[in-house]
Amino acid sequence: MTTHAQQPREAKAPAPGWALRTAEPADVEPMAELRATVLRPDLERLGRFDEDRVRQRFRNSFSPPHTSVIVADGALAGCVTLRPAEDCQWLEHFYLDPALQGRGLGSAVLRTLLDRTDAAGDLVRLNVLRGSAARRLYERHGFSVVDAEDAEDADPVDVFMVRQPG
């Protein structure tokens, strides 16, 4: 007799072949929709999901020259923005199709971007929703919480993180 605990876990397929391309203005709506899909569970958990606002916030900050579209096996898979600031690069709008999460694609994309920022000697900052599984991805890649001892009181929605050049 086999119990549930003895059942082998179903392995997810490895990450598909992928590439980054510079975003174009026409990418804004598919990316806004992806953002709503990806963030919905965390925003609902935090009591902050608003069907229109989640998309509009992306539209308002969309910057095609700094945004890359992630293409996997020829299809739109996600996006990520690396926006230059005075003292750092801001990693923003890193959204990956939920069907492709957990297969190494996010790590591969993040490694590629961090190789670039490391080569330039740039500090990288980001914010992630409190309680989001994405925080573990960032921690695995060298990000740490800013003001960790005050993190729980600092912001009720976001956790701010930083990574020194490696």
XYZ file of C-alpha atoms in Angstrom:
166
model
C 0.000 0.000 0.000
C 1.377 3.379 -0.989
C 0.542 6.426 1.063
C 0.453 10.006 -0.172
C 3.739 10.714 1.616
C 5.413 7.925 -0.365
C 4.227 9.154 -3.746
C 7.044 10.671 -5.799
C 6.660 14.373 -6.445
C 5.791 15.306 -9.969
C 8.829 17.070 -11.349
C 8.274 20.223 -13.335
C 9.798 20.326 -16.779
C 13.061 22.243 -16.990
C 13.021 25.859 -18.040
C 12.345 26.328 -21.736
C 14.767 27.985 -24.122
C 14.480 31.705 -23.554
C 15.721 35.127 -24.611
C 15.297 38.752 -23.619
C 14.195 41.445 -26.036
C 13.716 45.156 -25.474
C 10.103 46.015 -24.742
C 8.032 48.003 -27.189
C 5.076 50.293 -26.436
C 2.700 47.572 -27.704
C 3.870 45.283 -24.878
C 2.244 47.406 -22.173
C -1.177 45.724 -22.136
C 0.005 42.089 -22.168
C 2.502 42.960 -19.414
C -0.134 44.795 -17.355
C -2.345 41.713 -17.631
C 0.517 39.430 -16.617
C 1.204 41.658 -13.607
C -2.422 41.354 -12.496
C -2.307 37.567 -12.831
C 1.007 37.150 -11.013
C 0.347 39.592 -8.176
C -3.290 38.732 -7.532
C -2.753 35.977 -4.903
C -0.311 38.063 -2.851
C -2.327 41.265 -3.164
C -5.517 39.453 -2.175
C -3.721 37.941 0.833
C -2.655 41.459 1.827
C -6.160 42.837 1.227
C -4.833 45.144 -1.509
C -6.030 43.688 -4.821
C -7.825 46.170 -7.064
C -8.629 44.909 -10.568
C -7.982 48.270 -12.258
C -5.243 49.707 -10.064
C -2.954 46.684 -10.438
C -2.862 47.217 -14.206
C -2.765 51.014 -14.118
C 0.274 51.067 -11.829
C 2.159 49.079 -14.465
C 0.994 51.335 -17.291
C 2.048 54.433 -15.336
C 5.599 53.222 -14.776
C 6.186 51.232 -17.978
C 9.522 52.224 -19.493
C 10.198 50.337 -22.741
C 13.901 51.314 -22.977
C 14.581 49.777 -19.536
C 12.192 46.833 -19.775
C 12.974 43.441 -21.242
C 10.345 41.013 -22.428
C 11.127 37.406 -21.571
C 10.404 35.133 -24.519
C 10.376 31.382 -23.854
C 10.075 28.875 -26.676
C 8.964 31.727 -28.926
C 6.115 32.889 -26.674
C 5.744 35.792 -24.273
C 6.747 34.466 -20.851
C 7.296 37.549 -18.706
C 9.050 40.835 -18.258
C 11.590 42.592 -16.084
C 12.720 46.196 -15.734
C 16.195 47.294 -14.715
C 15.903 51.048 -14.227
C 18.970 53.197 -13.584
C 18.821 55.531 -10.603
C 21.301 57.921 -9.031
C 23.074 55.383 -6.820
C 21.867 52.005 -8.084
C 19.808 49.997 -10.530
C 16.191 49.265 -9.557
C 14.933 45.792 -10.411
C 11.214 46.225 -11.062
C 8.279 44.509 -12.708
C 9.805 41.025 -12.704
C 6.799 38.919 -13.657
C 6.869 35.408 -15.043
C 3.931 33.423 -16.372
C 2.790 31.222 -13.452
C 2.946 28.119 -15.693
C 6.704 28.715 -16.062
C 7.489 29.464 -12.417
C 9.500 26.973 -10.397
C 11.409 25.633 -13.402
C 14.577 27.731 -13.179
C 13.629 30.365 -15.731
C 13.349 33.174 -13.161
C 16.763 32.288 -11.748
C 18.312 32.197 -15.215
C 16.888 35.610 -16.116
C 17.920 37.090 -12.770
C 21.468 35.690 -13.080
C 21.773 37.275 -16.525
C 20.691 40.686 -15.233
C 22.897 40.461 -12.130
C 25.909 39.523 -14.267
C 25.356 42.843 -16.072
C 25.000 44.885 -12.886
C 28.010 43.153 -11.319
C 30.130 43.940 -14.395
C 29.110 47.594 -14.059
C 29.732 47.566 -10.291
C 26.129 48.598 -9.612
C 24.150 48.156 -6.425
C 20.679 46.694 -7.128
C 17.546 47.558 -5.161
C 14.048 46.116 -5.319
C 10.876 45.765 -3.369
C 8.813 42.615 -3.089
C 5.357 42.114 -1.629
C 5.402 41.001 1.977
C 5.010 37.211 2.156
C 5.728 36.676 -1.543
C 7.585 33.506 -2.544
C 9.678 35.723 -4.855
C 11.590 36.927 -1.805
C 13.278 33.502 -1.547
C 14.453 33.821 -5.158
C 16.006 37.189 -4.416
C 17.643 35.955 -1.218
C 19.182 33.004 -3.118
C 20.749 35.566 -5.469
C 22.346 37.670 -2.744
C 19.664 40.214 -1.884
C 19.129 41.108 1.739
C 16.379 43.008 3.483
C 17.110 46.682 4.110
C 16.853 47.497 7.825
C 16.012 43.873 8.633
C 15.330 44.583 12.311
C 12.670 47.129 11.341
C 11.369 45.210 8.320
C 8.081 44.127 9.892
C 7.212 47.693 10.891
C 8.720 49.531 7.921
C 6.000 48.960 5.320
C 2.795 46.929 5.610
C 2.905 45.854 1.949
C 6.488 45.868 0.636
C 9.820 44.514 1.785
C 12.791 46.488 0.434
C 15.917 44.583 -0.518
C 19.401 45.412 -1.753
C 22.271 43.512 -3.385
C 25.861 44.674 -3.448
C 27.783 44.100 -6.678
C 29.277 40.601 -6.660
